[in-house]
Short mmCIF file of C-alpha atoms in Angstrom, two decimals:
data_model
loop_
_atom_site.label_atom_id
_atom_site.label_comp_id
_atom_site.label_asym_id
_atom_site.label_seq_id
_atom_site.Cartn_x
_atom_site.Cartn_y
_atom_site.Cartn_z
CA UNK X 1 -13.09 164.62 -98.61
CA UNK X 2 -9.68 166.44 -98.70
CA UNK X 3 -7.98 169.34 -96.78
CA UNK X 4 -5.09 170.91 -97.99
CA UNK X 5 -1.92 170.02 -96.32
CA UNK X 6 1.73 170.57 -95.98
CA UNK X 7 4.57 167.22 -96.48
CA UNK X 8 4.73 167.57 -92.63
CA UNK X 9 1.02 167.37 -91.92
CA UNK X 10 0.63 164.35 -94.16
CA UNK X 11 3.25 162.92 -92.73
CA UNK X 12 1.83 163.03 -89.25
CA UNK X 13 -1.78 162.17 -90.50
CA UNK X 14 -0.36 158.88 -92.37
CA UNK X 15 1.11 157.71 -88.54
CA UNK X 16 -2.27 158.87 -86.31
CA UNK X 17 -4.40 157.09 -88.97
CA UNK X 18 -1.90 154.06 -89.07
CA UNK X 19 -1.99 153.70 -85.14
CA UNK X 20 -5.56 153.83 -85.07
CA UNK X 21 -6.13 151.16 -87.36
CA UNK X 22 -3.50 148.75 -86.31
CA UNK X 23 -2.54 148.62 -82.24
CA UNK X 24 0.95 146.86 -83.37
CA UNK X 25 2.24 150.41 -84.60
CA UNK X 26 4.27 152.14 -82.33
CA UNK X 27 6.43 155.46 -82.35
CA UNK X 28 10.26 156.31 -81.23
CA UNK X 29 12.80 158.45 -81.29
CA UNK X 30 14.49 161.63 -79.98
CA UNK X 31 12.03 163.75 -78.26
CA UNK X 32 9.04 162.32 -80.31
CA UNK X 33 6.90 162.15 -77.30
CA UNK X 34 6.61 165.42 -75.37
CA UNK X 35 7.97 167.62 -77.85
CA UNK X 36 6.64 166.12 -80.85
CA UNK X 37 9.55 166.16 -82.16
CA UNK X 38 12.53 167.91 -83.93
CA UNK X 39 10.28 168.89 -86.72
CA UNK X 40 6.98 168.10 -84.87
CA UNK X 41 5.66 165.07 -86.81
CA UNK X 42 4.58 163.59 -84.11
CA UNK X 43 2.94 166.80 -81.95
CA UNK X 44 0.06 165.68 -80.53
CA UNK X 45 0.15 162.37 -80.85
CA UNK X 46 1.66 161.11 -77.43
CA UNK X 47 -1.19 162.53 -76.12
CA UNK X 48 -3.59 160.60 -78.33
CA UNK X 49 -2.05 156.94 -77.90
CA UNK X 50 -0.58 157.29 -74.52
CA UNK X 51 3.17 156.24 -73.34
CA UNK X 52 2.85 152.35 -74.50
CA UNK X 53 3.14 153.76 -78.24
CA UNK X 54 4.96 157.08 -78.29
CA UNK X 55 8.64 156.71 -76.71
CA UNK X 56 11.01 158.92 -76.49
CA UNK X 57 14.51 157.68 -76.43
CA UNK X 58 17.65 158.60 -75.23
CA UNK X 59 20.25 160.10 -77.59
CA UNK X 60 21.85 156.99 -79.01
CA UNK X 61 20.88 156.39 -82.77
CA UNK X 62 21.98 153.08 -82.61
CA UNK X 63 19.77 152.37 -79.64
CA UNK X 64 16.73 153.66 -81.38
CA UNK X 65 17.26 151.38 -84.60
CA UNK X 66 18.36 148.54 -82.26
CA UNK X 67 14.84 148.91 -80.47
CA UNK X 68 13.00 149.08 -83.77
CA UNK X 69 14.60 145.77 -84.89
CA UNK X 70 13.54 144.31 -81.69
CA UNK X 71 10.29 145.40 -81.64
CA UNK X 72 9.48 144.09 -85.58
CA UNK X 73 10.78 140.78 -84.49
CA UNK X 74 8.39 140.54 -81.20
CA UNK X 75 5.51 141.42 -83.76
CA UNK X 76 5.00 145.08 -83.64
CA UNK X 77 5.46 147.90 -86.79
CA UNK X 78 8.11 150.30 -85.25
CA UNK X 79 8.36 153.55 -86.74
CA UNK X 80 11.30 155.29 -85.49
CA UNK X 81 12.21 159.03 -86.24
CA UNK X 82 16.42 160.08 -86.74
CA UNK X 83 16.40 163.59 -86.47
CA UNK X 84 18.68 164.01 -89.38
CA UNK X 85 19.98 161.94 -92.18
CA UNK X 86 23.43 162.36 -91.02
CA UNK X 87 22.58 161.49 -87.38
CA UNK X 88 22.11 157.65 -89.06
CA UNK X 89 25.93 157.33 -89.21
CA UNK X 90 26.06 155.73 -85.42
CA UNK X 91 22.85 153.52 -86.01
CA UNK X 92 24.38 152.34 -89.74
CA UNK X 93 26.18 149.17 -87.91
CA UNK X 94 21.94 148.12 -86.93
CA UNK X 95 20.59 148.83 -90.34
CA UNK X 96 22.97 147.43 -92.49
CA UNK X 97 24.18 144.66 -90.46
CA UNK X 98 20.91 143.71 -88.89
CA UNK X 99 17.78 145.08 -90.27
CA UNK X 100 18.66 144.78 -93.80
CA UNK X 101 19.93 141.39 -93.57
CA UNK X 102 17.13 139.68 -91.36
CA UNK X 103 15.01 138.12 -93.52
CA UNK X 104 18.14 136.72 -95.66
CA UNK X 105 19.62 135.32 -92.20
CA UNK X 106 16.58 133.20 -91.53
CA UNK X 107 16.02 132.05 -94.87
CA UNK X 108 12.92 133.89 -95.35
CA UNK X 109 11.89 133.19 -91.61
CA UNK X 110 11.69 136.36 -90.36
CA UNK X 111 10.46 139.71 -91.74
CA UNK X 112 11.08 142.94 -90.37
CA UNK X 113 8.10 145.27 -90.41
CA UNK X 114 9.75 148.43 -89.40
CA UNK X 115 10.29 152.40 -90.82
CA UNK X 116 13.30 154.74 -90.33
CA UNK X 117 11.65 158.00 -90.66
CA UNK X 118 14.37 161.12 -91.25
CA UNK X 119 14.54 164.56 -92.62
CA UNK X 120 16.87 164.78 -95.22
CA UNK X 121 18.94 167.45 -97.41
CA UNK X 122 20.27 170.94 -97.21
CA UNK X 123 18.60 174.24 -97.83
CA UNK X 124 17.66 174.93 -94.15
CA UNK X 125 20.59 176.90 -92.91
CA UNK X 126 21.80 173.46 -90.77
CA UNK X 127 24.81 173.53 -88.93
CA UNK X 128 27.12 170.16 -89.83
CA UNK X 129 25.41 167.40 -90.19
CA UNK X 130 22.06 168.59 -90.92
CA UNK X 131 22.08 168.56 -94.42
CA UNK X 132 23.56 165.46 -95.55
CA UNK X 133 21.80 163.67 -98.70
CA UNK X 134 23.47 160.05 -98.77
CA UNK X 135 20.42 158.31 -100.00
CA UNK X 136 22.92 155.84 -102.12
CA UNK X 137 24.32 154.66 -98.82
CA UNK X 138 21.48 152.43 -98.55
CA UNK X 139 19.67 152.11 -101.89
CA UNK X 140 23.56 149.92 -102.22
CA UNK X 141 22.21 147.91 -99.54
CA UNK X 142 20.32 144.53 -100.31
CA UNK X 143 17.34 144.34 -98.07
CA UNK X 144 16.13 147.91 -97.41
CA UNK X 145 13.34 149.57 -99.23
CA UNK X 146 13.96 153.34 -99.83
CA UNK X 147 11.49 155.85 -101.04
CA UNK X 148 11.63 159.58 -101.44
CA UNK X 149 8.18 161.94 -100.74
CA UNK X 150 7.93 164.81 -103.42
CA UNK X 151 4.63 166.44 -102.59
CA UNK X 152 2.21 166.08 -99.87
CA UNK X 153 -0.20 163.44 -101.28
CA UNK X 154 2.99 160.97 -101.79
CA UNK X 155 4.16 161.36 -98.47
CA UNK X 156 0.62 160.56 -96.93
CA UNK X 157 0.42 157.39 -99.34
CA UNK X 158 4.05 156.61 -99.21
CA UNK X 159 4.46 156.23 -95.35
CA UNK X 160 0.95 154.30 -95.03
CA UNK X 161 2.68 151.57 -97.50
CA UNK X 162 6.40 151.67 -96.02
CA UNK X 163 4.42 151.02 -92.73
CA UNK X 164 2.23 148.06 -93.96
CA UNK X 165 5.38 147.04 -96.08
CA UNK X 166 7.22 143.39 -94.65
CA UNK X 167 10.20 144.41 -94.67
CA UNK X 168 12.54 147.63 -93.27
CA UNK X 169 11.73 150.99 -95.03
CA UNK X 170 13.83 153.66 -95.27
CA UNK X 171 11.67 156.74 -95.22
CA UNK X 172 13.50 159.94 -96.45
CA UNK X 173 11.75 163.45 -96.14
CA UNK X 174 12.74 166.28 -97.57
CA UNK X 175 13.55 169.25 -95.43
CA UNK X 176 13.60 172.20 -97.42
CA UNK X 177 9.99 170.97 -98.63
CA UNK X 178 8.58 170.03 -95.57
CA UNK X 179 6.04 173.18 -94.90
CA UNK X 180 6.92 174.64 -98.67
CA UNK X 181 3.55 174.34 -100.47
CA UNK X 182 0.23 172.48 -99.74
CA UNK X 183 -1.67 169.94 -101.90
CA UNK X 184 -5.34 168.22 -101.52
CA UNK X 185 -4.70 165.50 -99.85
CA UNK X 186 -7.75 162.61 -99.17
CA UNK X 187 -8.48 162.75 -95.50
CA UNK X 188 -9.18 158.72 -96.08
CA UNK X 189 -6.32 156.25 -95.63
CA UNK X 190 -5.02 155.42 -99.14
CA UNK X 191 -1.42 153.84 -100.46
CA UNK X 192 0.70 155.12 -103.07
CA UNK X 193 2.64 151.89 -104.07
CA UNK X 194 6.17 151.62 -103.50
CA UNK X 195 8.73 150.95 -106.36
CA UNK X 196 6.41 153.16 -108.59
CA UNK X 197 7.91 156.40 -110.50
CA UNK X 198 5.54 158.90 -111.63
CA UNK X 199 5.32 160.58 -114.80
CA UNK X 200 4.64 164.67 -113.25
CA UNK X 201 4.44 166.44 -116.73
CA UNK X 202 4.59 164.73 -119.82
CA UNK X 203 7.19 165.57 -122.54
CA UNK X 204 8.68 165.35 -126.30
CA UNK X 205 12.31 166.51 -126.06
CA UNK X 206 14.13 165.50 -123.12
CA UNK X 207 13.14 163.57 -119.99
CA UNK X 208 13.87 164.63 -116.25
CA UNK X 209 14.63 162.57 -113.13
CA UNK X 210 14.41 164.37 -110.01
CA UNK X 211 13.24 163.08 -106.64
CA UNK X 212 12.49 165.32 -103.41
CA UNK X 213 12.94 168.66 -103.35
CA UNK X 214 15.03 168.58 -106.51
CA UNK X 215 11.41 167.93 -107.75
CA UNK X 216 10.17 171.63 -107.36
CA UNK X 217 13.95 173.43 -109.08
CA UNK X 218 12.72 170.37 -112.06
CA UNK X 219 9.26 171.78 -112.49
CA UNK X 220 10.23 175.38 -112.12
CA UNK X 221 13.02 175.22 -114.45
CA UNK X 222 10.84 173.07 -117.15
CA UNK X 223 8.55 175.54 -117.15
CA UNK X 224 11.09 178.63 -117.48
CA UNK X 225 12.52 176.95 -120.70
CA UNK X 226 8.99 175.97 -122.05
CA UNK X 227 8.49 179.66 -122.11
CA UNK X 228 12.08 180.54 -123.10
CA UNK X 229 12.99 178.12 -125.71
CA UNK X 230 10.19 176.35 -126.54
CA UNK X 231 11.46 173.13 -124.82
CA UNK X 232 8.93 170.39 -124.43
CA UNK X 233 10.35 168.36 -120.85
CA UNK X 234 9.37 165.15 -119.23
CA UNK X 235 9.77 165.21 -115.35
CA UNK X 236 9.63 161.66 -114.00
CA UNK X 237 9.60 161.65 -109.54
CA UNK X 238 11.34 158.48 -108.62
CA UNK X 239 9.56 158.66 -105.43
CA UNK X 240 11.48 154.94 -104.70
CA UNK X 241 14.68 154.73 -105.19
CA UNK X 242 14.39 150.93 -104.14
CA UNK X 243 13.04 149.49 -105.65
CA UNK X 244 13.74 151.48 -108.80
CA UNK X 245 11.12 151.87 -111.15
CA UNK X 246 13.57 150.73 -114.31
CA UNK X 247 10.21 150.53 -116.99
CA UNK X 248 8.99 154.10 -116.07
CA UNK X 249 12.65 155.11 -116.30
CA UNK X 250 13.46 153.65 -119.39
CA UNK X 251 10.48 154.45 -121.42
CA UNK X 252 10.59 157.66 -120.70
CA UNK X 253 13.98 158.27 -122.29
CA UNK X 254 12.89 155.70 -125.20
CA UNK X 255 10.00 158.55 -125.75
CA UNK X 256 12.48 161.37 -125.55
CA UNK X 257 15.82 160.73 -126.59
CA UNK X 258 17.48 162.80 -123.75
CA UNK X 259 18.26 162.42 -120.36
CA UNK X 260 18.89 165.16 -117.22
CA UNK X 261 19.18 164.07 -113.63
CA UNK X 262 19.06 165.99 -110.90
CA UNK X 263 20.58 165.36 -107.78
CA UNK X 264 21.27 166.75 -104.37
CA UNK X 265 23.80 164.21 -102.98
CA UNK X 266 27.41 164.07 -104.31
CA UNK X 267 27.97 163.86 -107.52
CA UNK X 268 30.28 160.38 -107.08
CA UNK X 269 28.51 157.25 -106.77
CA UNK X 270 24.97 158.37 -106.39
CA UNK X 271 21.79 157.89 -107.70
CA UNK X 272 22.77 159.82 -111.30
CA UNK X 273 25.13 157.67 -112.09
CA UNK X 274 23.04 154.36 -111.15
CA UNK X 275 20.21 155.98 -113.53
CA UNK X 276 22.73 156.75 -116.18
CA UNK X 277 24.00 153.28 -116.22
CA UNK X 278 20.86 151.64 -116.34
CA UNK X 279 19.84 153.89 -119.29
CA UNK X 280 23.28 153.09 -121.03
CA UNK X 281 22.34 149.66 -120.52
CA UNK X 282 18.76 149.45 -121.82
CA UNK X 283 17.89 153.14 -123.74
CA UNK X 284 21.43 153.30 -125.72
CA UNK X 285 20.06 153.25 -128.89
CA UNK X 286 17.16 155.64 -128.46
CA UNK X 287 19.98 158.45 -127.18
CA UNK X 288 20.45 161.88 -129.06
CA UNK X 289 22.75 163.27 -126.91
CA UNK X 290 25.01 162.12 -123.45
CA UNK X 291 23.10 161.83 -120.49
CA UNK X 292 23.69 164.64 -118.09
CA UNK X 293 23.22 165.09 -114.26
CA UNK X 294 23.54 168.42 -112.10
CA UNK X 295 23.85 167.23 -108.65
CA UNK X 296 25.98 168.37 -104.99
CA UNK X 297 29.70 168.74 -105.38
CA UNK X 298 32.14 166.41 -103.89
CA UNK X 299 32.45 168.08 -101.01
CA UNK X 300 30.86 167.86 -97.42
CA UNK X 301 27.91 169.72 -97.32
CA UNK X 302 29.28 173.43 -96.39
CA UNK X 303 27.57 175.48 -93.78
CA UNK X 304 25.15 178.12 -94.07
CA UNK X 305 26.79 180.78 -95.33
CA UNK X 306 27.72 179.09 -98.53
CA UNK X 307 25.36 176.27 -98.67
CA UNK X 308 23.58 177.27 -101.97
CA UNK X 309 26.50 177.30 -103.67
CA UNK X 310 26.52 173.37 -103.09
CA UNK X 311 23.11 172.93 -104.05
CA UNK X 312 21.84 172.27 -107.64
CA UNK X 313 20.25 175.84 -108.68
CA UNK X 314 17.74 176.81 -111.25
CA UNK X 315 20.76 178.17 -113.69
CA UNK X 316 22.43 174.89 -113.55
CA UNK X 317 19.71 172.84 -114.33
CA UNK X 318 18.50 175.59 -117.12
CA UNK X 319 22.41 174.97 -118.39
CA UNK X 320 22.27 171.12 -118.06
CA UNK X 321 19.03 170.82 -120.61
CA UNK X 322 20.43 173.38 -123.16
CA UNK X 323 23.72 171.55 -123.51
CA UNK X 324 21.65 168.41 -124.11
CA UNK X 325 19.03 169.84 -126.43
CA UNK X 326 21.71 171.40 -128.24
CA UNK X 327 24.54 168.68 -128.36
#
């Protein structure tokens, strides 16, 4: 059986069923308990599992991820929620000092079963700070597992495996997407593995990497040129930026001959240019035409008022795939 549910809702269903099944799971964060939370993930479910799983926190990031570690180590599955991305920056000393490095420090001793769920990514008319997209902060980090929900059914299957997962899972959700469209999603617990890509719409001419709500402009502007130009494009969701899929990648482009990523973070040092120099490195041969990426600007995210003017649009994507199909 399936109902049809928003990113949100599967989110929230992939932590009640988790806690059910396994007593060691445990929530916290900023007003996750009473409130449910900034975003409401976790409505309802203080009331469900009672005060011994549900915490709320004071407002110290660094405390919160500090906890989390604590907790993994004394045997439960913490899954703590950062209200934003951006609101990391306090706790980064505990993640990338601590929980990344734990199972390296004991030589394989220790594991850390723990998530950090946050919202991620502009598009929601945040003030400073509430839009960040610094994924490549920690994909750069040895030790942390990230992975990127697209659509409802991934986020479900995604959190149920960063949850089960040994070690400390970065768990990014996209904001903009978050109550954007509803999918069938299985009402039964199920895992959607992580380090997997997936191939959304197969293609001839030129293959497209996208990942979170840069998924949706992908599709939508495929589609547009399909109708336009003719265009025949492969869109490939990372879904896990670490582990990186590298075969699904790299195939793809060997199929295709062309290569457009799409990115919401900064155009220095992200993701696009880690994909572009893994394809350089192993699809070189197969390329018709420079790889190209549309992504943020190198800028801090701007407020409000002119925030779509940071964010990769329809016409830039449209512009990225005719300059490759035409080079």
């Amino acid at each position: 059986m399936s109902r049809n549910l928003n990113i949100l809702q599967a989110i929230s269903e992939a932590m009640d069923q988790k806690m059910e099944q396994d007593g060691r799971v445990v929530l916290l964060g900023e007003d996750i308990g009473t409130n449910g939370g900034v975003f409401r993930a976790t409505d309802g479910l203080l009331e469900k599992f009672g005060e011994d799983r549900v915490f709320d926190t004071p407002l110290a990031e660094s405390g919160i991820v500090g906890s989390a570690i604590g907790l993994a180590l004394g045997g439960m599955i913490p899954v703590a929620e950062i209200q934003f991305l951006a609101f990391m920056y306090p706790a980064l000393e505990q993640v990338l000092s601590h929980a990344a490095r734990m199972r390296f420090r004991t030589r394989g001793e220790y594991s850390l079963p723990m998530v950090i769920r946050t919202p991620y990514g502009a598009g929601i008319r945040g003030p400073e700070l509430h839009g960040e997209s610094v994924e490549a902060f920690f994909v750069h980090t040895p030790g942390l597992k990230v992975v990127v929900p697209s659509t409802p059914y991934d986020a479900k299957g995604l959190l149920v495996s960063a949850i089960e997962d040994p070690d400390p899972v970065i768990f990014l959700e996209p904001t903009r997407t978050y109550r954007a469209f509803r999918e069938e999603v299985p009402e039964a617990l199920y895992r959607v593995p992580i380090g997997k890509a997936k191939v959304v719409q197969e293609g001839r001419d030129v293959s497209i990497f996208a990942w979170g709500s840069m998924l949706q402009l992908a599709i939508s502007t495929a589609r547009q040129l399909q109708v336009e130009r003719g265009y025949s494009c492969e869109i490939v969701d990372l879904r896990s930026l670490a582990p990186l899929d590298r075969d699904t990648i790299v195939a793809s482009v060997q199929k295709t001959g062309r290569a457009l990523i799409v990115q919401e973070a900064h155009k220095t040092a992200g993701m696009a240019s880690e994909l572009i120099s893994l394809l350089n490195d192993e699809a070189l041969v197969y390329l018709k035409a420079p790889i190209k990426r549309v992504s943020g600007f190198d800028v801090p995210v701007p407020f409000f008022s002119v925030e779509d003017d940071f964010m990769p649009t329809q016409a830039r994507v449209k512009q990225g795939i005719v300059d490759t199909m035409l080079f």
